[in-house]
Tab-separated table of C-alpha atoms in Angstrom:
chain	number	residue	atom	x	y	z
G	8	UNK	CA	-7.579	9.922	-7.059
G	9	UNK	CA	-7.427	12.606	-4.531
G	10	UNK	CA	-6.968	11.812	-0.596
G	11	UNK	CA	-10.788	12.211	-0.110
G	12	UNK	CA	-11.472	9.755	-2.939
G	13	UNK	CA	-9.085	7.457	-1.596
G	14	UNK	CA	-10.747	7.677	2.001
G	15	UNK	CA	-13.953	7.137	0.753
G	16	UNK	CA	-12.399	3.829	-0.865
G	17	UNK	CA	-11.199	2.503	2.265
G	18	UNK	CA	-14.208	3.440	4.346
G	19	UNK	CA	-15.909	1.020	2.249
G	20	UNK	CA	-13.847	-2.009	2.731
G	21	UNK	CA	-15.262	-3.932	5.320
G	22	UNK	CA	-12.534	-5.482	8.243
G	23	UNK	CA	-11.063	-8.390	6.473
G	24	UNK	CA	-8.607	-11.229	7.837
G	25	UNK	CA	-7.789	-12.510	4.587
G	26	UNK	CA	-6.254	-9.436	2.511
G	27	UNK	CA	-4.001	-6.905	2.507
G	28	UNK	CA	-4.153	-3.575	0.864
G	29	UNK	CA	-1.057	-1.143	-0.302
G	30	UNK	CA	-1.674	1.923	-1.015
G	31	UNK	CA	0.804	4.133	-3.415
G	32	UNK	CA	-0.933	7.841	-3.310
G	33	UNK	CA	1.575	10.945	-2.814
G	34	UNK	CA	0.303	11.900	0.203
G	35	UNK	CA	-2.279	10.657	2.013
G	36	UNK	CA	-2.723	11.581	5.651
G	37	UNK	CA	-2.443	8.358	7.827
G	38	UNK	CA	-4.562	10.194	10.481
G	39	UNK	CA	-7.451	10.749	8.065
G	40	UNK	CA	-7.278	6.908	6.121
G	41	UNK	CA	-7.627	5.428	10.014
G	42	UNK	CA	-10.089	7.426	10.850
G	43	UNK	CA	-12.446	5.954	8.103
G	44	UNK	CA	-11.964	2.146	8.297
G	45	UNK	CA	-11.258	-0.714	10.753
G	46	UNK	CA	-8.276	-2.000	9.322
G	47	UNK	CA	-4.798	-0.538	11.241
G	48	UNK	CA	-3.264	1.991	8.758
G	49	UNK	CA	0.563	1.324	8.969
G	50	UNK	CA	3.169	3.696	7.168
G	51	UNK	CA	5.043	1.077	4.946
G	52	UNK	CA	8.716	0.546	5.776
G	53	UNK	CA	11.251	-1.843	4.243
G	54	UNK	CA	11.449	-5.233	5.149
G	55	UNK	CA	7.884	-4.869	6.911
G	56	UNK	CA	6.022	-8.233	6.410
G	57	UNK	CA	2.740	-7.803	5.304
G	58	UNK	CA	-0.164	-8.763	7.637
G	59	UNK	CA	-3.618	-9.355	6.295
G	60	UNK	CA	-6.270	-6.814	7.507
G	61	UNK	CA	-3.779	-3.887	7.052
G	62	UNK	CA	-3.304	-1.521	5.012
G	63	UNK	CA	0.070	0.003	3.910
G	64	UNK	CA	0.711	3.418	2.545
G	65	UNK	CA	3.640	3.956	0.628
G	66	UNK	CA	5.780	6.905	1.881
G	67	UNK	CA	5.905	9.557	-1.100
G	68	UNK	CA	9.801	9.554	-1.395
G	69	UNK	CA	9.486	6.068	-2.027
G	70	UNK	CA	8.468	3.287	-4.526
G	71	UNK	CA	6.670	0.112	-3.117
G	72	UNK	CA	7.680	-3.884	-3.974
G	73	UNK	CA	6.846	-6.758	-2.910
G	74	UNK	CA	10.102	-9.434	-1.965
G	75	UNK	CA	8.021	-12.353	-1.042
G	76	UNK	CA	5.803	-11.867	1.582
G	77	UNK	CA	7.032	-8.221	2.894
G	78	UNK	CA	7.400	-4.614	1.433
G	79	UNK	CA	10.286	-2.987	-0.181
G	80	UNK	CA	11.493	0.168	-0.498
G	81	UNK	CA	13.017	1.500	-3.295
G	82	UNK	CA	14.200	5.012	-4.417
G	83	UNK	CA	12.074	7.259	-7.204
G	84	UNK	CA	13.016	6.524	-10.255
G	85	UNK	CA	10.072	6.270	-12.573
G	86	UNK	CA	7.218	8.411	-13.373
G	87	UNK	CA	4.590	5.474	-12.308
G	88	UNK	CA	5.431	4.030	-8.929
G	89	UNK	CA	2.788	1.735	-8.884
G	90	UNK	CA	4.482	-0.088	-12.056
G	91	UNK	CA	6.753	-1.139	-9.778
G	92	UNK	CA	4.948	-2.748	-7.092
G	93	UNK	CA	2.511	-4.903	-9.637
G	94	UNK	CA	5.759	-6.049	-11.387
G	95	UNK	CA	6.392	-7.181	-7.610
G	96	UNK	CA	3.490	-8.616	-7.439
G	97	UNK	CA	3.096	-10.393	-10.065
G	98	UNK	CA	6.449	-11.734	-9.659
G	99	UNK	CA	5.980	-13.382	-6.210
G	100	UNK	CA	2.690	-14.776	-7.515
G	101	UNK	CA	5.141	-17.145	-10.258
G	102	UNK	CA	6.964	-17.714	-7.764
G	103	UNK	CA	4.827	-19.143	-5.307
């Protein structure tokens, strides 16, 4: 999906309260994803918690997980970052 793709996406999502949304794209232009949607567009950082009604973008030197109810970080290692983070995911949802 290119960035204007992706933009499109999020202009559709309405403001939500109950959802969070992390986006793992090379390199998306923070400026341009806020400028289409309601929802505060927040470079993702280690450690950050997640807040519903955000959404996250991954920085591209990076690969995003979920520890419990906040982002983390790791270095590039394999050719499908976004393995990574629904591992994550799917992890902390066992887990409670």
């Amino acid at each position: 999906m290119d960035g204007d793709a992706l933009a499109r996406l999020l202009e559709g999502l309405p403001a939500h309260d109950s959802m969070a949304v992390v986006v793992s794209h090379p390199a998306p232009a923070l400026d341009r994803l806020h400028a289409g949607t309601r929802m505060p567009v927040v470079r993702a950082s280690h450690g950050l918690p997640l807040r519903p009604g955000h959404i996250y973008v991954s920085p591209p030197e990076a690969r995003v997980a979920l520890a419990g109810q906040a982002l983390e970080l790791l270095p590039p290692r394999q050719p499908m970052p976004q393995d990574c983070f629904w591992r994550s995911l799917a992890g902390t949802a066992r887990t409670g």
